[in-house]
Amino acid sequence: MTGTAPAPFTADVYRARMARAAETAAAAGLAGLLVAPGPDLVWLTGYAPTADTERLTLLVLAPGRDPVLVVPTLEAPDAARATGAGALTLRDWTDGKDPYAVTAGLLDAGGTFGISDNTWALHLLALQKALPGTSYAALTEALPMLRAVKDPAEVELLAAAAAAADAAFEEIRTVRFAGRREREVGADLAELLRRFGHSQVDFTIVGSGPNGANPHHETGDRVIEHGDVVVLDFGGLKDGYGSDTTRTVHVGEPTDEERRVHDVVRAAQQAGFEAVRPGAACQDVDRAAREVITDAGYGEYFIHRTGHGIGVTTHEPPYMIEGEEQPLVPGMCFSVEPGIYLPGRFGVRIEDIVTVTEDAGRRLNDTTREMVLVD
């Protein structure tokens, strides 16, 4: 599989993201955002520290102020080389100095701040001690849609990751399944994802026979047998953006029941996809898929949400689940992955990544959703 390398994001892109994040925080009644190393920091600045240590690294965003990245002095050269560094001010601190005093001087002493979910408790508690009048809200709770709407370049990066995962599926369907352990097929999938450009493999679920009835079964030592239904769910990061797809294959000819269950899931996945349009609520996608499965008599065996967002991580908001009234917006990208899981027997799941367009949805995965027979 070949393709043109994606154009790197520019400092202007990161400047616009940080400005939008600060504005969104203000609209939510926050005094600003505090972002520790992790996916939010990468998305906002392009900076990923090479080491996750106890030394404080924190991006401070506040409406009407220039972004500031507080970093240890020994990490400052790496931070300065990040693409987004030209759009912010670096404030470094040396060992023996108090980084929380440095950070406190950048904050409203009585403000409420959104703080990235993976911030160490060590740092949060120290900030609270330095500024006892401040309060904090987890970023996913305070601004769940911060990264949800992708720009066209991000959508195409996700499309490229999906195409790479599709290429991996087209290869894996040609290998032998019967007589091999699940973990061997999982290792094949991981190698294929890397071959087709993934720098990181997050999961390779191979659920054969009764193991397929557990949606989060990964791989085990069970030997795949002729006659098994096998759920293949796999993904990771390519050029910094996620892939996640599921196809269910059958070793040899399926029974009538197995084919019927697969057909129900395929119809449910199609219904969920057709429910995607601007202005529809996230829960409408879940309802559309769930209705098909319930009407077919399998409602109690669809035991998870219909989908999750994807971007610089493989699971993030928004979520396609009952009660989520967030409207769909062009540029949102998420999975549509209904399933039926018959305990002790087998499971079926079909998953595509979908993006919201100006009037409907666009699938980013394009392998067949028909039942695939393998050896």
Short mmCIF file of C-alpha atoms in Angstrom, two decimals:
data_model
loop_
_atom_site.label_atom_id
_atom_site.label_comp_id
_atom_site.label_asym_id
_atom_site.label_seq_id
_atom_site.Cartn_x
_atom_site.Cartn_y
_atom_site.Cartn_z
CA MET A 1 0.00 0.00 0.00
CA THR A 2 1.46 3.34 -1.01
CA GLY A 3 0.36 6.91 -0.62
CA THR A 4 1.54 10.47 -0.39
CA ALA A 5 2.85 11.43 3.05
CA PRO A 6 0.40 13.77 4.78
CA ALA A 7 1.33 17.44 4.97
CA PRO A 8 2.38 18.33 8.52
CA PHE A 9 0.23 20.66 10.56
CA THR A 10 1.65 24.18 10.74
CA ALA A 11 2.14 26.57 13.64
CA ASP A 12 -0.88 28.49 12.38
CA VAL A 13 -3.04 25.38 12.73
CA TYR A 14 -1.94 24.95 16.34
CA ARG A 15 -2.41 28.68 17.00
CA ALA A 16 -6.00 28.46 15.76
CA ARG A 17 -6.67 25.34 17.86
CA MET A 18 -5.38 26.98 21.02
CA ALA A 19 -7.40 30.14 20.35
CA ARG A 20 -10.54 28.11 19.73
CA ALA A 21 -9.95 26.09 22.88
CA ALA A 22 -9.59 29.26 24.98
CA GLU A 23 -12.73 30.75 23.45
CA THR A 24 -14.66 27.54 24.03
CA ALA A 25 -13.51 27.49 27.64
CA ALA A 26 -14.70 31.08 28.16
CA ALA A 27 -18.08 30.24 26.62
CA ALA A 28 -18.36 27.37 29.12
CA GLY A 29 -17.70 29.74 32.03
CA LEU A 30 -14.13 28.60 32.64
CA ALA A 31 -11.21 30.86 33.46
CA GLY A 32 -8.99 28.76 31.22
CA LEU A 33 -7.60 25.35 30.41
CA LEU A 34 -4.65 23.47 31.89
CA VAL A 35 -3.29 20.73 29.65
CA ALA A 36 -0.74 18.14 30.75
CA PRO A 37 1.21 15.80 28.43
CA GLY A 38 -1.12 13.51 26.52
CA PRO A 39 -3.40 13.57 23.48
CA ASP A 40 -4.84 17.01 24.24
CA LEU A 41 -1.37 18.56 24.41
CA VAL A 42 -0.35 16.89 21.15
CA TRP A 43 -3.51 18.10 19.42
CA LEU A 44 -3.12 21.66 20.69
CA THR A 45 0.64 22.13 20.24
CA GLY A 46 2.19 19.18 18.42
CA TYR A 47 4.38 18.57 21.48
CA ALA A 48 4.74 15.11 23.01
CA PRO A 49 7.41 14.96 25.73
CA THR A 50 9.77 12.03 25.27
CA ALA A 51 9.51 11.12 28.96
CA ASP A 52 6.52 11.16 31.31
CA THR A 53 8.10 12.25 34.59
CA GLU A 54 7.09 13.89 37.85
CA ARG A 55 8.40 17.22 36.56
CA LEU A 56 5.52 19.57 35.74
CA THR A 57 4.75 20.26 32.09
CA LEU A 58 1.52 22.24 31.62
CA LEU A 59 -0.04 24.29 28.85
CA VAL A 60 -2.00 27.27 30.20
CA LEU A 61 -4.74 28.67 27.96
CA ALA A 62 -6.84 31.62 29.02
CA PRO A 63 -9.12 33.91 27.00
CA GLY A 64 -7.38 37.10 25.90
CA ARG A 65 -3.91 35.89 26.89
CA ASP A 66 -1.11 34.32 24.91
CA PRO A 67 -0.73 30.56 25.47
CA VAL A 68 2.07 29.60 27.85
CA LEU A 69 3.74 26.20 28.13
CA VAL A 70 5.38 25.63 31.50
CA VAL A 71 8.22 23.11 31.03
CA PRO A 72 11.25 21.83 32.91
CA THR A 73 14.40 23.56 31.68
CA LEU A 74 15.95 20.25 30.63
CA GLU A 75 12.91 19.59 28.37
CA ALA A 76 12.70 23.12 26.97
CA PRO A 77 14.86 22.46 23.85
CA ASP A 78 12.56 19.62 22.77
CA ALA A 79 9.47 21.73 23.46
CA ALA A 80 10.91 24.58 21.39
CA ARG A 81 11.24 22.24 18.42
CA ALA A 82 7.53 21.33 18.45
CA THR A 83 5.63 22.74 15.48
CA GLY A 84 3.24 24.67 17.69
CA ALA A 85 6.00 26.26 19.79
CA GLY A 86 5.97 29.33 17.58
CA ALA A 87 2.40 29.98 18.61
CA LEU A 88 3.06 30.06 22.37
CA THR A 89 5.45 31.29 25.06
CA LEU A 90 7.73 28.82 26.82
CA ARG A 91 8.17 29.37 30.55
CA ASP A 92 10.82 27.00 31.86
CA TRP A 93 11.72 26.14 35.42
CA THR A 94 14.82 24.50 36.87
CA ASP A 95 15.13 21.74 39.44
CA GLY A 96 15.05 23.24 42.90
CA LYS A 97 12.52 25.90 41.90
CA ASP A 98 8.78 25.70 42.52
CA PRO A 99 6.97 25.06 39.21
CA TYR A 100 3.60 25.58 40.86
CA ALA A 101 4.52 29.12 41.86
CA VAL A 102 5.46 29.75 38.23
CA THR A 103 2.13 28.36 37.08
CA ALA A 104 0.13 30.12 39.79
CA GLY A 105 1.29 33.46 38.47
CA LEU A 106 -0.46 32.68 35.18
CA LEU A 107 -3.83 31.84 36.71
CA ASP A 108 -6.83 33.68 38.05
CA ALA A 109 -6.60 33.01 41.79
CA GLY A 110 -10.35 32.45 42.08
CA GLY A 111 -11.04 30.82 38.71
CA THR A 112 -12.44 27.48 37.65
CA PHE A 113 -10.23 25.70 35.14
CA GLY A 114 -10.72 22.78 32.83
CA ILE A 115 -7.85 20.34 33.33
CA SER A 116 -6.87 17.45 31.09
CA ASP A 117 -8.03 14.08 32.35
CA ASN A 118 -4.56 12.51 32.55
CA THR A 119 -3.00 15.25 34.71
CA TRP A 120 -1.16 13.69 37.63
CA ALA A 121 -2.91 14.07 41.00
CA LEU A 122 0.48 15.26 42.31
CA HIS A 123 0.28 18.33 40.09
CA LEU A 124 -3.40 19.08 40.62
CA LEU A 125 -3.10 18.89 44.40
CA ALA A 126 -0.04 21.14 44.35
CA LEU A 127 -1.89 23.74 42.26
CA GLN A 128 -4.82 23.64 44.65
CA LYS A 129 -2.41 24.20 47.53
CA ALA A 130 -0.74 27.12 45.75
CA LEU A 131 -4.10 28.67 44.78
CA PRO A 132 -6.72 27.49 47.29
CA GLY A 133 -9.38 29.68 45.69
CA THR A 134 -9.26 27.80 42.38
CA SER A 135 -11.42 24.87 41.33
CA TYR A 136 -11.07 22.35 38.52
CA ALA A 137 -13.18 20.28 36.15
CA ALA A 138 -12.03 17.33 34.06
CA LEU A 139 -11.70 18.37 30.44
CA THR A 140 -13.81 15.50 29.13
CA GLU A 141 -16.61 16.62 31.42
CA ALA A 142 -16.19 20.36 30.96
CA LEU A 143 -15.49 20.44 27.20
CA PRO A 144 -16.28 16.97 25.83
CA MET A 145 -16.51 18.19 22.23
CA LEU A 146 -13.18 20.07 22.21
CA ARG A 147 -11.53 17.70 19.71
CA ALA A 148 -14.72 16.22 18.28
CA VAL A 149 -15.07 18.28 15.09
CA LYS A 150 -12.20 17.50 12.73
CA ASP A 151 -10.96 19.82 10.00
CA PRO A 152 -10.62 18.41 6.44
CA ALA A 153 -6.95 17.51 6.94
CA GLU A 154 -7.78 15.53 10.07
CA VAL A 155 -10.61 13.72 8.29
CA GLU A 156 -8.25 12.68 5.52
CA LEU A 157 -5.70 11.44 8.07
CA LEU A 158 -8.45 9.34 9.63
CA ALA A 159 -9.44 8.13 6.16
CA ALA A 160 -5.84 7.09 5.49
CA ALA A 161 -5.70 5.22 8.79
CA ALA A 162 -8.98 3.48 7.93
CA ALA A 163 -7.66 2.52 4.50
CA ALA A 164 -4.59 1.00 6.14
CA ALA A 165 -6.78 -1.03 8.50
CA ASP A 166 -8.88 -2.13 5.52
CA ALA A 167 -5.72 -3.30 3.76
CA ALA A 168 -4.83 -5.31 6.85
CA PHE A 169 -8.25 -6.99 6.78
CA GLU A 170 -7.93 -7.88 3.10
CA GLU A 171 -4.65 -9.62 3.94
CA ILE A 172 -5.78 -11.36 7.13
CA ARG A 173 -8.77 -12.95 5.41
CA THR A 174 -6.33 -14.90 3.22
CA VAL A 175 -4.41 -16.55 6.07
CA ARG A 176 -5.29 -19.84 7.68
CA PHE A 177 -7.46 -19.61 10.81
CA ALA A 178 -8.39 -23.23 11.64
CA GLY A 179 -5.88 -24.93 13.91
CA ARG A 180 -4.17 -21.70 14.98
CA ARG A 181 -4.44 -19.91 18.32
CA GLU A 182 -6.24 -16.58 18.57
CA ARG A 183 -3.05 -14.84 19.67
CA GLU A 184 -1.27 -16.03 16.51
CA VAL A 185 -3.91 -14.41 14.30
CA GLY A 186 -3.76 -11.33 16.53
CA ALA A 187 0.00 -11.13 16.01
CA ASP A 188 -0.59 -11.35 12.25
CA LEU A 189 -3.04 -8.45 12.47
CA ALA A 190 -0.61 -6.32 14.48
CA GLU A 191 2.17 -6.97 11.96
CA LEU A 192 -0.15 -6.08 9.07
CA LEU A 193 -1.22 -2.80 10.69
CA ARG A 194 2.43 -1.85 11.07
CA ARG A 195 3.22 -2.94 7.52
CA PHE A 196 0.49 -0.64 6.24
CA GLY A 197 1.80 2.37 8.11
CA HIS A 198 0.62 2.23 11.71
CA SER A 199 3.17 3.44 14.23
CA GLN A 200 1.09 2.19 17.15
CA VAL A 201 -1.19 -0.85 17.50
CA ASP A 202 -3.76 -0.30 20.24
CA PHE A 203 -5.72 -3.57 20.05
CA THR A 204 -6.15 -6.73 17.99
CA ILE A 205 -9.24 -8.53 19.25
CA VAL A 206 -9.63 -12.07 17.91
CA GLY A 207 -12.72 -13.63 19.49
CA SER A 208 -13.39 -17.14 18.19
CA GLY A 209 -16.43 -19.25 18.96
CA PRO A 210 -17.70 -18.55 22.49
CA ASN A 211 -14.97 -15.95 23.04
CA GLY A 212 -16.64 -13.78 20.40
CA ALA A 213 -19.59 -13.35 22.75
CA ASN A 214 -17.36 -11.18 24.96
CA PRO A 215 -17.08 -7.79 23.20
CA HIS A 216 -13.75 -6.99 24.89
CA HIS A 217 -12.13 -10.38 24.67
CA GLU A 218 -8.72 -9.71 23.15
CA THR A 219 -6.74 -12.79 22.17
CA GLY A 220 -6.09 -15.99 24.02
CA ASP A 221 -4.75 -19.48 23.64
CA ARG A 222 -7.98 -20.96 22.30
CA VAL A 223 -7.37 -22.88 19.10
CA ILE A 224 -9.69 -21.67 16.34
CA GLU A 225 -11.78 -24.54 14.99
CA HIS A 226 -13.55 -25.27 11.74
CA GLY A 227 -17.11 -23.98 12.13
CA ASP A 228 -16.16 -21.03 14.38
CA VAL A 229 -17.48 -17.51 14.04
CA VAL A 230 -14.50 -15.16 14.63
CA VAL A 231 -14.79 -11.47 15.57
CA LEU A 232 -11.81 -9.38 14.38
CA ASP A 233 -11.61 -5.88 15.91
CA PHE A 234 -8.35 -3.99 15.45
CA GLY A 235 -6.85 -0.54 15.25
CA GLY A 236 -4.18 1.91 16.31
CA LEU A 237 -2.53 5.13 15.19
CA LYS A 238 -1.20 6.03 11.75
CA ASP A 239 0.41 9.47 11.33
CA GLY A 240 -1.06 10.38 14.72
CA TYR A 241 -4.70 9.51 13.91
CA GLY A 242 -6.72 6.43 14.79
CA SER A 243 -8.14 3.43 13.03
CA ASP A 244 -10.74 1.03 14.42
CA THR A 245 -12.68 -1.52 12.41
CA THR A 246 -14.45 -4.80 13.06
CA ARG A 247 -15.40 -7.58 10.70
CA THR A 248 -16.78 -11.00 11.63
CA VAL A 249 -15.57 -13.96 9.61
CA HIS A 250 -16.53 -17.63 9.56
CA VAL A 251 -14.22 -20.64 9.35
CA GLY A 252 -15.93 -22.74 6.70
CA GLU A 253 -19.64 -22.67 5.94
CA PRO A 254 -21.90 -21.00 8.54
CA THR A 255 -25.13 -22.40 9.87
CA ASP A 256 -28.42 -20.77 8.98
CA GLU A 257 -28.59 -19.17 12.44
CA GLU A 258 -25.07 -17.78 12.22
CA ARG A 259 -25.82 -16.29 8.82
CA ARG A 260 -29.11 -14.85 10.10
CA VAL A 261 -27.44 -13.17 13.10
CA HIS A 262 -24.77 -11.72 10.84
CA ASP A 263 -27.44 -10.38 8.48
CA VAL A 264 -29.26 -8.71 11.40
CA VAL A 265 -26.06 -7.01 12.57
CA ARG A 266 -25.25 -5.91 9.03
CA ALA A 267 -28.74 -4.38 8.68
CA ALA A 268 -28.36 -2.68 12.06
CA GLN A 269 -24.99 -1.23 11.07
CA GLN A 270 -26.50 0.08 7.85
CA ALA A 271 -29.40 1.64 9.77
CA GLY A 272 -26.98 3.33 12.16
CA PHE A 273 -24.99 4.69 9.25
CA GLU A 274 -28.11 6.00 7.50
CA ALA A 275 -29.09 7.87 10.70
CA VAL A 276 -25.92 9.98 10.46
CA ARG A 277 -26.70 13.54 9.36
CA PRO A 278 -26.03 17.04 10.69
CA GLY A 279 -28.41 18.00 13.48
CA ALA A 280 -29.33 14.44 14.44
CA ALA A 281 -28.54 13.55 18.04
CA CYS A 282 -25.82 11.04 18.84
CA GLN A 283 -28.46 8.87 20.46
CA ASP A 284 -30.36 8.70 17.16
CA VAL A 285 -27.55 6.60 15.68
CA ASP A 286 -27.75 4.22 18.63
CA ARG A 287 -31.53 4.04 18.43
CA ALA A 288 -31.53 3.29 14.70
CA ALA A 289 -29.11 0.40 15.03
CA ARG A 290 -30.65 -0.94 18.24
CA GLU A 291 -34.17 -0.94 16.78
CA VAL A 292 -33.16 -3.36 14.03
CA ILE A 293 -31.58 -5.78 16.51
CA THR A 294 -34.47 -5.50 18.96
CA ASP A 295 -37.09 -6.07 16.25
CA ALA A 296 -35.21 -9.22 15.22
CA GLY A 297 -35.50 -10.56 18.77
CA TYR A 298 -31.89 -10.06 19.86
CA GLY A 299 -32.18 -6.78 21.80
CA GLU A 300 -30.94 -8.23 25.10
CA TYR A 301 -27.78 -9.43 23.34
CA PHE A 302 -26.66 -5.99 22.13
CA ILE A 303 -24.84 -4.99 25.30
CA HIS A 304 -22.77 -1.89 24.48
CA ARG A 305 -23.12 1.55 22.91
CA THR A 306 -23.27 1.81 19.14
CA GLY A 307 -20.20 3.98 18.75
CA HIS A 308 -17.45 6.25 20.03
CA GLY A 309 -15.49 9.16 18.64
CA ILE A 310 -12.03 8.76 17.17
CA GLY A 311 -9.18 11.15 16.41
CA VAL A 312 -5.75 11.41 18.00
CA THR A 313 -6.98 8.61 20.27
CA THR A 314 -8.96 5.55 19.21
CA HIS A 315 -11.72 6.21 21.79
CA GLU A 316 -12.96 9.71 22.63
CA PRO A 317 -16.19 11.76 22.63
CA PRO A 318 -18.75 11.87 21.14
CA TYR A 319 -20.49 8.62 22.07
CA MET A 320 -23.39 7.07 20.18
CA ILE A 321 -25.47 6.05 23.17
CA GLU A 322 -28.98 6.52 24.54
CA GLY A 323 -29.23 9.78 26.46
CA GLU A 324 -26.52 11.59 24.47
CA GLU A 325 -28.36 14.50 22.90
CA GLN A 326 -25.26 16.20 21.45
CA PRO A 327 -26.13 17.08 17.84
CA LEU A 328 -23.96 15.72 15.07
CA VAL A 329 -21.85 18.36 13.31
CA PRO A 330 -19.98 18.10 9.99
CA GLY A 331 -16.45 16.91 10.72
CA MET A 332 -17.33 14.66 13.65
CA CYS A 333 -15.82 11.19 13.24
CA PHE A 334 -16.96 8.11 15.15
CA SER A 335 -17.57 4.38 14.94
CA VAL A 336 -20.86 2.68 14.13
CA GLU A 337 -20.48 -0.83 15.56
CA PRO A 338 -23.58 -2.72 16.64
CA GLY A 339 -23.24 -6.34 17.72
CA ILE A 340 -25.06 -9.42 18.94
CA TYR A 341 -23.41 -11.61 21.59
CA LEU A 342 -24.89 -15.03 22.41
CA PRO A 343 -23.25 -16.18 25.67
CA GLY A 344 -21.28 -19.39 25.42
CA ARG A 345 -21.87 -19.62 21.67
CA PHE A 346 -20.65 -16.81 19.39
CA GLY A 347 -20.77 -13.09 18.69
CA VAL A 348 -21.04 -10.84 15.64
CA ARG A 349 -19.94 -7.20 15.34
CA ILE A 350 -19.49 -4.99 12.27
CA GLU A 351 -17.77 -1.63 12.64
CA ASP A 352 -16.90 1.27 10.36
CA ILE A 353 -15.55 4.72 11.14
CA VAL A 354 -17.97 7.34 9.81
CA THR A 355 -17.62 11.10 9.40
CA VAL A 356 -20.47 13.58 9.27
CA THR A 357 -20.67 15.47 5.97
CA GLU A 358 -22.74 18.54 5.09
CA ASP A 359 -25.84 16.44 4.49
CA ALA A 360 -25.26 12.83 5.60
CA GLY A 361 -22.41 10.51 6.54
CA ARG A 362 -19.35 9.10 4.81
CA ARG A 363 -17.86 5.72 5.63
CA LEU A 364 -14.09 5.73 6.04
CA ASN A 365 -13.89 1.92 6.03
CA ASP A 366 -14.77 0.19 2.79
CA THR A 367 -14.20 -3.57 3.12
CA THR A 368 -17.16 -5.85 2.55
CA ARG A 369 -19.71 -6.09 5.32
CA GLU A 370 -20.96 -9.43 3.99
CA MET A 371 -19.93 -12.52 5.92
CA VAL A 372 -16.43 -13.50 4.82
CA LEU A 373 -15.52 -17.20 4.78
CA VAL A 374 -11.96 -18.14 5.79
CA ASP A 375 -10.05 -21.40 5.96
#
